[in-house]
Amino acid sequence: MSKLTLAQLNDWAVKFRDVINENREYLTALDAEIGDADHGSNMARGTTAAAEKLLADPPATVSAFGKTVGMTLVSTVGGASGPLFGTLFLRFGTTAGDVTELDGAALLAALEAGVNGVQARGKAEPGDKTMVDVLVPALAELKTQLDGGADLKTALQQTAVASATAKDATKPLVAKKGRASYLGERSAGHIDPGSASTAILFETLAAAVA
Ligand code: ADP
Ligand code: MG
């Protein structure tokens, strides 16, 4: 089976920065509808700082990659999304360990640990209209693809497609966690901003491997 290299992981973080920055106004507009209009600037700041650190001091292991990206997101993002995306990358790195590449099973295990960390920290369940609504179905799709024998590239492309669908599916939901939950029923009818960023996370992972 094909493997995800450290160079591709670094490329993922750079592409994540680029596409987040391209969508900065869109993400902020989503957050203006059900939050406090800072999600685009929060994510742009965090992903830009993380990519700069990786480029200035390239990590030697997947563990170091996760630590650099995770710590930078935690310390620079500011909003609720910072510690959550940060936890995802920190757990991803510690679970992957001191290796320089990941096969499909190792990638899935690292992402699963990351998503479990997000849920442990944020206490959101699927259906609460948070990034968990994209993270959980994305991982389920990745697992289905890999179990079915798909190569990494195809599996990640399908994961990106599933993520985009899951992001759109947050629109009718009523928020149960985070700032949007203060709106109650009025949070329905808007895509969750953190779910939109998470769809970009998987879109750029697929692009880094393509
Ligand atoms: P803030 O809400 O502090 O302004 P951001 O605007 O950067 O932070 O991020 C908001 C996003 O964070 C939401 O759209 C949602 O996806 C995510 N989020 C908020 N709270 C939680 C939580 N408890 N669990 C998971 N995700 C959450
Ligand atoms: Mg916000």
PDB file of C-alpha atoms and ligand atoms in Angstrom:
ATOM      1  CA  MET A   1       0.000   0.000   0.000  1.00  0.00           C
ATOM      2  CA  SER A   2       1.161   3.545  -0.681  1.00  0.00           C
ATOM      3  CA  LYS A   3       2.403   5.682   2.191  1.00  0.00           C
ATOM      4  CA  LEU A   4       2.008   9.264   3.298  1.00  0.00           C
ATOM      5  CA  THR A   5       5.447  10.868   3.618  1.00  0.00           C
ATOM      6  CA  LEU A   6       6.638  13.629   5.913  1.00  0.00           C
ATOM      7  CA  ALA A   7       7.036  15.859   2.850  1.00  0.00           C
ATOM      8  CA  GLN A   8       3.358  15.276   1.999  1.00  0.00           C
ATOM      9  CA  LEU A   9       2.324  16.064   5.584  1.00  0.00           C
ATOM     10  CA  ASN A  10       4.226  19.354   5.420  1.00  0.00           C
ATOM     11  CA  ASP A  11       2.600  20.048   2.063  1.00  0.00           C
ATOM     12  CA  TRP A  12      -0.786  19.350   3.702  1.00  0.00           C
ATOM     13  CA  ALA A  13      -0.145  22.061   6.302  1.00  0.00           C
ATOM     14  CA  VAL A  14       0.953  24.535   3.617  1.00  0.00           C
ATOM     15  CA  LYS A  15      -2.089  23.779   1.441  1.00  0.00           C
ATOM     16  CA  PHE A  16      -4.333  24.021   4.526  1.00  0.00           C
ATOM     17  CA  ARG A  17      -2.915  27.510   5.134  1.00  0.00           C
ATOM     18  CA  ASP A  18      -3.417  28.500   1.490  1.00  0.00           C
ATOM     19  CA  VAL A  19      -7.017  27.303   1.156  1.00  0.00           C
ATOM     20  CA  ILE A  20      -7.994  28.668   4.586  1.00  0.00           C
ATOM     21  CA  ASN A  21      -6.597  32.049   3.531  1.00  0.00           C
ATOM     22  CA  GLU A  22      -8.453  31.888   0.195  1.00  0.00           C
ATOM     23  CA  ASN A  23     -11.667  31.195   2.172  1.00  0.00           C
ATOM     24  CA  ARG A  24     -10.974  33.604   4.999  1.00  0.00           C
ATOM     25  CA  GLU A  25     -13.882  35.952   4.192  1.00  0.00           C
ATOM     26  CA  TYR A  26     -16.257  33.036   3.597  1.00  0.00           C
ATOM     27  CA  LEU A  27     -15.386  31.471   6.975  1.00  0.00           C
ATOM     28  CA  THR A  28     -15.789  34.798   8.732  1.00  0.00           C
ATOM     29  CA  ALA A  29     -19.158  35.353   7.007  1.00  0.00           C
ATOM     30  CA  LEU A  30     -20.361  31.946   8.248  1.00  0.00           C
ATOM     31  CA  ASP A  31     -19.239  32.854  11.770  1.00  0.00           C
ATOM     32  CA  ALA A  32     -20.912  36.285  11.474  1.00  0.00           C
ATOM     33  CA  GLU A  33     -24.238  34.476  11.006  1.00  0.00           C
ATOM     34  CA  ILE A  34     -24.089  32.253  14.097  1.00  0.00           C
ATOM     35  CA  GLY A  35     -21.014  33.363  16.051  1.00  0.00           C
ATOM     36  CA  ASP A  36     -18.724  36.346  16.445  1.00  0.00           C
ATOM     37  CA  ALA A  37     -17.263  36.751  12.941  1.00  0.00           C
ATOM     38  CA  ASP A  38     -13.703  35.736  13.804  1.00  0.00           C
ATOM     39  CA  HIS A  39     -13.365  32.185  12.479  1.00  0.00           C
ATOM     40  CA  GLY A  40     -11.707  33.157   9.177  1.00  0.00           C
ATOM     41  CA  SER A  41      -9.153  35.415  10.827  1.00  0.00           C
ATOM     42  CA  ASN A  42      -8.575  32.895  13.653  1.00  0.00           C
ATOM     43  CA  MET A  43      -7.838  30.061  11.249  1.00  0.00           C
ATOM     44  CA  ALA A  44      -5.824  32.209   8.836  1.00  0.00           C
ATOM     45  CA  ARG A  45      -3.603  33.372  11.698  1.00  0.00           C
ATOM     46  CA  GLY A  46      -3.100  29.868  13.096  1.00  0.00           C
ATOM     47  CA  THR A  47      -2.492  28.011   9.844  1.00  0.00           C
ATOM     48  CA  THR A  48      -0.136  30.735   8.600  1.00  0.00           C
ATOM     49  CA  ALA A  49       1.930  30.554  11.791  1.00  0.00           C
ATOM     50  CA  ALA A  50       2.002  26.737  11.672  1.00  0.00           C
ATOM     51  CA  ALA A  51       3.135  26.604   8.036  1.00  0.00           C
ATOM     52  CA  GLU A  52       5.832  29.214   8.722  1.00  0.00           C
ATOM     53  CA  LYS A  53       7.206  27.151  11.624  1.00  0.00           C
ATOM     54  CA  LEU A  54       7.246  23.960   9.541  1.00  0.00           C
ATOM     55  CA  LEU A  55       9.020  25.690   6.659  1.00  0.00           C
ATOM     56  CA  ALA A  56      11.567  27.404   8.933  1.00  0.00           C
ATOM     57  CA  ASP A  57      12.350  24.245  10.906  1.00  0.00           C
ATOM     58  CA  PRO A  58      11.195  21.111   9.030  1.00  0.00           C
ATOM     59  CA  PRO A  59      10.240  18.326  11.474  1.00  0.00           C
ATOM     60  CA  ALA A  60      12.186  15.043  11.328  1.00  0.00           C
ATOM     61  CA  THR A  61       9.273  12.827  12.417  1.00  0.00           C
ATOM     62  CA  VAL A  62       5.474  12.718  12.202  1.00  0.00           C
ATOM     63  CA  SER A  63       5.437  13.172  15.968  1.00  0.00           C
ATOM     64  CA  ALA A  64       7.383  16.438  15.636  1.00  0.00           C
ATOM     65  CA  PHE A  65       5.088  17.532  12.775  1.00  0.00           C
ATOM     66  CA  GLY A  66       2.004  17.069  14.981  1.00  0.00           C
ATOM     67  CA  LYS A  67       3.622  18.852  17.884  1.00  0.00           C
ATOM     68  CA  THR A  68       4.673  21.882  15.815  1.00  0.00           C
ATOM     69  CA  VAL A  69       1.295  22.294  14.116  1.00  0.00           C
ATOM     70  CA  GLY A  70      -0.727  21.510  17.248  1.00  0.00           C
ATOM     71  CA  MET A  71       1.177  23.769  19.645  1.00  0.00           C
ATOM     72  CA  THR A  72       1.139  26.617  17.122  1.00  0.00           C
ATOM     73  CA  LEU A  73      -2.625  26.348  16.577  1.00  0.00           C
ATOM     74  CA  VAL A  74      -3.289  26.222  20.325  1.00  0.00           C
ATOM     75  CA  SER A  75      -1.144  29.289  20.973  1.00  0.00           C
ATOM     76  CA  THR A  76      -2.142  31.477  18.002  1.00  0.00           C
ATOM     77  CA  VAL A  77      -5.779  30.808  17.039  1.00  0.00           C
ATOM     78  CA  GLY A  78      -7.528  32.354  20.036  1.00  0.00           C
ATOM     79  CA  GLY A  79     -11.101  31.082  19.515  1.00  0.00           C
ATOM     80  CA  ALA A  80     -12.579  27.765  20.608  1.00  0.00           C
ATOM     81  CA  SER A  81     -11.383  26.220  17.358  1.00  0.00           C
ATOM     82  CA  GLY A  82      -7.673  26.717  18.227  1.00  0.00           C
ATOM     83  CA  PRO A  83      -7.396  24.277  21.132  1.00  0.00           C
ATOM     84  CA  LEU A  84      -9.634  21.826  19.254  1.00  0.00           C
ATOM     85  CA  PHE A  85      -7.676  21.763  15.969  1.00  0.00           C
ATOM     86  CA  GLY A  86      -4.506  21.943  18.090  1.00  0.00           C
ATOM     87  CA  THR A  87      -5.523  18.866  20.064  1.00  0.00           C
ATOM     88  CA  LEU A  88      -6.276  17.056  16.817  1.00  0.00           C
ATOM     89  CA  PHE A  89      -2.721  17.603  15.525  1.00  0.00           C
ATOM     90  CA  LEU A  90      -1.052  16.951  18.911  1.00  0.00           C
ATOM     91  CA  ARG A  91      -2.815  13.594  19.307  1.00  0.00           C
ATOM     92  CA  PHE A  92      -2.175  12.798  15.635  1.00  0.00           C
ATOM     93  CA  GLY A  93       1.558  13.243  16.234  1.00  0.00           C
ATOM     94  CA  THR A  94       1.842  11.351  19.497  1.00  0.00           C
ATOM     95  CA  THR A  95      -0.140   8.426  18.084  1.00  0.00           C
ATOM     96  CA  ALA A  96       1.884   8.284  14.851  1.00  0.00           C
ATOM     97  CA  GLY A  97       5.125   8.450  16.862  1.00  0.00           C
ATOM     98  CA  ASP A  98       8.723   8.910  15.731  1.00  0.00           C
ATOM     99  CA  VAL A  99       8.177   7.667  12.195  1.00  0.00           C
ATOM    100  CA  THR A 100       8.757   9.375   8.847  1.00  0.00           C
ATOM    101  CA  GLU A 101       5.816   7.936   6.907  1.00  0.00           C
ATOM    102  CA  LEU A 102       2.314   6.551   7.501  1.00  0.00           C
ATOM    103  CA  ASP A 103       0.498   3.776   5.687  1.00  0.00           C
ATOM    104  CA  GLY A 104      -3.305   3.876   5.510  1.00  0.00           C
ATOM    105  CA  ALA A 105      -3.816   2.038   8.802  1.00  0.00           C
ATOM    106  CA  ALA A 106      -1.350   4.273  10.656  1.00  0.00           C
ATOM    107  CA  LEU A 107      -2.935   7.411   9.163  1.00  0.00           C
ATOM    108  CA  LEU A 108      -6.387   6.251  10.215  1.00  0.00           C
ATOM    109  CA  ALA A 109      -5.198   5.438  13.751  1.00  0.00           C
ATOM    110  CA  ALA A 110      -3.523   8.843  14.119  1.00  0.00           C
ATOM    111  CA  LEU A 111      -6.593  10.702  12.833  1.00  0.00           C
ATOM    112  CA  GLU A 112      -8.879   8.642  15.086  1.00  0.00           C
ATOM    113  CA  ALA A 113      -6.786   9.580  18.113  1.00  0.00           C
ATOM    114  CA  GLY A 114      -6.980  13.223  17.019  1.00  0.00           C
ATOM    115  CA  VAL A 115     -10.762  13.154  16.674  1.00  0.00           C
ATOM    116  CA  ASN A 116     -11.137  11.369  20.023  1.00  0.00           C
ATOM    117  CA  GLY A 117      -9.056  14.174  21.524  1.00  0.00           C
ATOM    118  CA  VAL A 118     -11.341  16.821  20.005  1.00  0.00           C
ATOM    119  CA  GLN A 119     -14.385  15.057  21.457  1.00  0.00           C
ATOM    120  CA  ALA A 120     -12.766  14.599  24.868  1.00  0.00           C
ATOM    121  CA  ARG A 121     -11.886  18.273  24.972  1.00  0.00           C
ATOM    122  CA  GLY A 122     -15.031  19.828  23.458  1.00  0.00           C
ATOM    123  CA  LYS A 123     -17.604  17.279  24.621  1.00  0.00           C
ATOM    124  CA  ALA A 124     -19.507  17.578  21.323  1.00  0.00           C
ATOM    125  CA  GLU A 125     -21.356  14.653  19.807  1.00  0.00           C
ATOM    126  CA  PRO A 126     -22.338  14.225  16.153  1.00  0.00           C
ATOM    127  CA  GLY A 127     -25.431  16.365  15.523  1.00  0.00           C
ATOM    128  CA  ASP A 128     -24.341  19.200  17.838  1.00  0.00           C
ATOM    129  CA  LYS A 129     -23.411  21.366  14.800  1.00  0.00           C
ATOM    130  CA  THR A 130     -19.638  21.495  15.362  1.00  0.00           C
ATOM    131  CA  MET A 131     -16.499  20.336  13.554  1.00  0.00           C
ATOM    132  CA  VAL A 132     -17.241  16.873  15.011  1.00  0.00           C
ATOM    133  CA  ASP A 133     -20.030  16.639  12.401  1.00  0.00           C
ATOM    134  CA  VAL A 134     -17.357  16.548   9.695  1.00  0.00           C
ATOM    135  CA  LEU A 135     -14.581  14.760  11.603  1.00  0.00           C
ATOM    136  CA  VAL A 136     -16.642  11.671  12.452  1.00  0.00           C
ATOM    137  CA  PRO A 137     -18.100  10.961   8.979  1.00  0.00           C
ATOM    138  CA  ALA A 138     -14.740  11.750   7.354  1.00  0.00           C
ATOM    139  CA  LEU A 139     -13.023   9.089   9.458  1.00  0.00           C
ATOM    140  CA  ALA A 140     -15.843   6.624   8.786  1.00  0.00           C
ATOM    141  CA  GLU A 141     -15.394   7.158   5.043  1.00  0.00           C
ATOM    142  CA  LEU A 142     -11.599   6.789   5.261  1.00  0.00           C
ATOM    143  CA  LYS A 143     -12.040   3.510   7.154  1.00  0.00           C
ATOM    144  CA  THR A 144     -14.615   2.197   4.670  1.00  0.00           C
ATOM    145  CA  GLN A 145     -12.335   3.047   1.756  1.00  0.00           C
ATOM    146  CA  LEU A 146      -9.219   1.477   3.282  1.00  0.00           C
ATOM    147  CA  ASP A 147     -11.130  -1.623   4.435  1.00  0.00           C
ATOM    148  CA  GLY A 148     -12.435  -1.961   0.877  1.00  0.00           C
ATOM    149  CA  GLY A 149      -8.877  -1.994  -0.450  1.00  0.00           C
ATOM    150  CA  ALA A 150      -8.733   1.527  -1.903  1.00  0.00           C
ATOM    151  CA  ASP A 151      -5.271   3.052  -2.287  1.00  0.00           C
ATOM    152  CA  LEU A 152      -4.426   6.056  -0.107  1.00  0.00           C
ATOM    153  CA  LYS A 153      -4.994   8.591  -2.879  1.00  0.00           C
ATOM    154  CA  THR A 154      -8.480   7.305  -3.742  1.00  0.00           C
ATOM    155  CA  ALA A 155      -9.381   6.837  -0.078  1.00  0.00           C
ATOM    156  CA  LEU A 156      -8.442  10.444   0.727  1.00  0.00           C
ATOM    157  CA  GLN A 157     -10.273  11.794  -2.334  1.00  0.00           C
ATOM    158  CA  GLN A 158     -13.453  10.029  -1.191  1.00  0.00           C
ATOM    159  CA  THR A 159     -12.874  11.276   2.357  1.00  0.00           C
ATOM    160  CA  ALA A 160     -12.721  14.838   1.010  1.00  0.00           C
ATOM    161  CA  VAL A 161     -15.998  14.321  -0.865  1.00  0.00           C
ATOM    162  CA  ALA A 162     -17.654  12.923   2.284  1.00  0.00           C
ATOM    163  CA  SER A 163     -16.326  15.889   4.305  1.00  0.00           C
ATOM    164  CA  ALA A 164     -17.836  18.434   1.915  1.00  0.00           C
ATOM    165  CA  THR A 165     -21.202  16.645   2.086  1.00  0.00           C
ATOM    166  CA  ALA A 166     -21.007  16.496   5.896  1.00  0.00           C
ATOM    167  CA  LYS A 167     -20.183  20.221   6.069  1.00  0.00           C
ATOM    168  CA  ASP A 168     -23.310  21.063   4.025  1.00  0.00           C
ATOM    169  CA  ALA A 169     -25.356  18.742   6.261  1.00  0.00           C
ATOM    170  CA  THR A 170     -24.641  20.962   9.296  1.00  0.00           C
ATOM    171  CA  LYS A 171     -26.870  23.689   7.810  1.00  0.00           C
ATOM    172  CA  PRO A 172     -30.266  22.569   9.202  1.00  0.00           C
ATOM    173  CA  LEU A 173     -28.867  21.565  12.609  1.00  0.00           C
ATOM    174  CA  VAL A 174     -29.476  23.463  15.842  1.00  0.00           C
ATOM    175  CA  ALA A 175     -26.178  24.115  17.648  1.00  0.00           C
ATOM    176  CA  LYS A 176     -25.755  22.385  21.005  1.00  0.00           C
ATOM    177  CA  LYS A 177     -22.118  23.336  21.664  1.00  0.00           C
ATOM    178  CA  GLY A 178     -19.976  26.433  21.214  1.00  0.00           C
ATOM    179  CA  ARG A 179     -20.947  30.037  20.696  1.00  0.00           C
ATOM    180  CA  ALA A 180     -23.627  29.210  18.087  1.00  0.00           C
ATOM    181  CA  SER A 181     -25.574  27.300  20.780  1.00  0.00           C
ATOM    182  CA  TYR A 182     -26.401  30.662  22.432  1.00  0.00           C
ATOM    183  CA  LEU A 183     -28.704  31.299  19.447  1.00  0.00           C
ATOM    184  CA  GLY A 184     -30.739  28.145  20.060  1.00  0.00           C
ATOM    185  CA  GLU A 185     -33.167  27.469  17.194  1.00  0.00           C
ATOM    186  CA  ARG A 186     -31.903  30.537  15.330  1.00  0.00           C
ATOM    187  CA  SER A 187     -28.624  28.709  14.653  1.00  0.00           C
ATOM    188  CA  ALA A 188     -30.477  26.491  12.136  1.00  0.00           C
ATOM    189  CA  GLY A 189     -30.181  27.425   8.461  1.00  0.00           C
ATOM    190  CA  HIS A 190     -26.449  28.229   8.501  1.00  0.00           C
ATOM    191  CA  ILE A 191     -23.408  26.051   7.806  1.00  0.00           C
ATOM    192  CA  ASP A 192     -21.183  25.618  10.872  1.00  0.00           C
ATOM    193  CA  PRO A 193     -17.930  27.575  10.336  1.00  0.00           C
ATOM    194  CA  GLY A 194     -15.661  25.031  12.041  1.00  0.00           C
ATOM    195  CA  SER A 195     -17.189  22.309   9.873  1.00  0.00           C
ATOM    196  CA  ALA A 196     -16.293  24.350   6.791  1.00  0.00           C
ATOM    197  CA  SER A 197     -12.658  24.585   7.999  1.00  0.00           C
ATOM    198  CA  THR A 198     -12.647  20.858   8.689  1.00  0.00           C
ATOM    199  CA  ALA A 199     -13.853  20.123   5.152  1.00  0.00           C
ATOM    200  CA  ILE A 200     -10.872  22.209   3.974  1.00  0.00           C
ATOM    201  CA  LEU A 201      -8.596  20.140   6.242  1.00  0.00           C
ATOM    202  CA  PHE A 202      -9.589  16.945   4.382  1.00  0.00           C
ATOM    203  CA  GLU A 203      -9.731  18.617   0.947  1.00  0.00           C
ATOM    204  CA  THR A 204      -6.097  19.708   1.392  1.00  0.00           C
ATOM    205  CA  LEU A 205      -4.986  16.322   2.764  1.00  0.00           C
ATOM    206  CA  ALA A 206      -6.338  14.723  -0.432  1.00  0.00           C
ATOM    207  CA  ALA A 207      -4.612  17.413  -2.518  1.00  0.00           C
ATOM    208  CA  ALA A 208      -1.279  16.800  -0.760  1.00  0.00           C
ATOM    209  CA  VAL A 209      -1.392  13.135  -1.752  1.00  0.00           C
ATOM    210  CA  ALA A 210      -2.813  13.593  -5.281  1.00  0.00           C
TER     211      ALA A 210
HETATM  212  P1  ADP B   1     -15.153  31.001  18.828  1.00  0.00           P
HETATM  213  O1  ADP B   1     -16.451  30.251  18.792  1.00  0.00           O
HETATM  214  O2  ADP B   1     -14.495  30.961  20.166  1.00  0.00           O
HETATM  215  O3  ADP B   1     -15.284  32.378  18.261  1.00  0.00           O
HETATM  216  P2  ADP B   1     -14.125  30.075  16.286  1.00  0.00           P
HETATM  217  O4  ADP B   1     -15.080  31.024  15.678  1.00  0.00           O
HETATM  218  O5  ADP B   1     -12.724  30.133  15.782  1.00  0.00           O
HETATM  219  O6  ADP B   1     -14.141  30.179  17.867  1.00  0.00           O
HETATM  220  O7  ADP B   1     -14.614  28.573  16.027  1.00  0.00           O
HETATM  221  C1  ADP B   1     -15.967  28.225  16.070  1.00  0.00           C
HETATM  222  C2  ADP B   1     -16.094  26.754  15.674  1.00  0.00           C
HETATM  223  O8  ADP B   1     -15.517  25.929  16.684  1.00  0.00           O
HETATM  224  C3  ADP B   1     -17.522  26.286  15.565  1.00  0.00           C
HETATM  225  O9  ADP B   1     -18.042  26.556  14.266  1.00  0.00           O
HETATM  226  C4  ADP B   1     -17.441  24.792  15.850  1.00  0.00           C
HETATM  227  O10 ADP B   1     -17.244  24.024  14.670  1.00  0.00           O
HETATM  228  C5  ADP B   1     -16.206  24.686  16.700  1.00  0.00           C
HETATM  229  N1  ADP B   1     -16.555  24.396  18.094  1.00  0.00           N
HETATM  230  C6  ADP B   1     -16.955  25.261  19.055  1.00  0.00           C
HETATM  231  N2  ADP B   1     -17.174  24.622  20.226  1.00  0.00           N
HETATM  232  C7  ADP B   1     -16.915  23.304  19.985  1.00  0.00           C
HETATM  233  C8  ADP B   1     -16.942  22.109  20.790  1.00  0.00           C
HETATM  234  N3  ADP B   1     -17.285  22.141  22.088  1.00  0.00           N
HETATM  235  N4  ADP B   1     -16.597  20.931  20.194  1.00  0.00           N
HETATM  236  C9  ADP B   1     -16.238  20.900  18.900  1.00  0.00           C
HETATM  237  N5  ADP B   1     -16.182  21.985  18.099  1.00  0.00           N
HETATM  238  C10 ADP B   1     -16.516  23.164  18.628  1.00  0.00           C
HETATM  239 MG    MG B   2     -15.952  32.765  16.325  1.00  0.00          MG
END
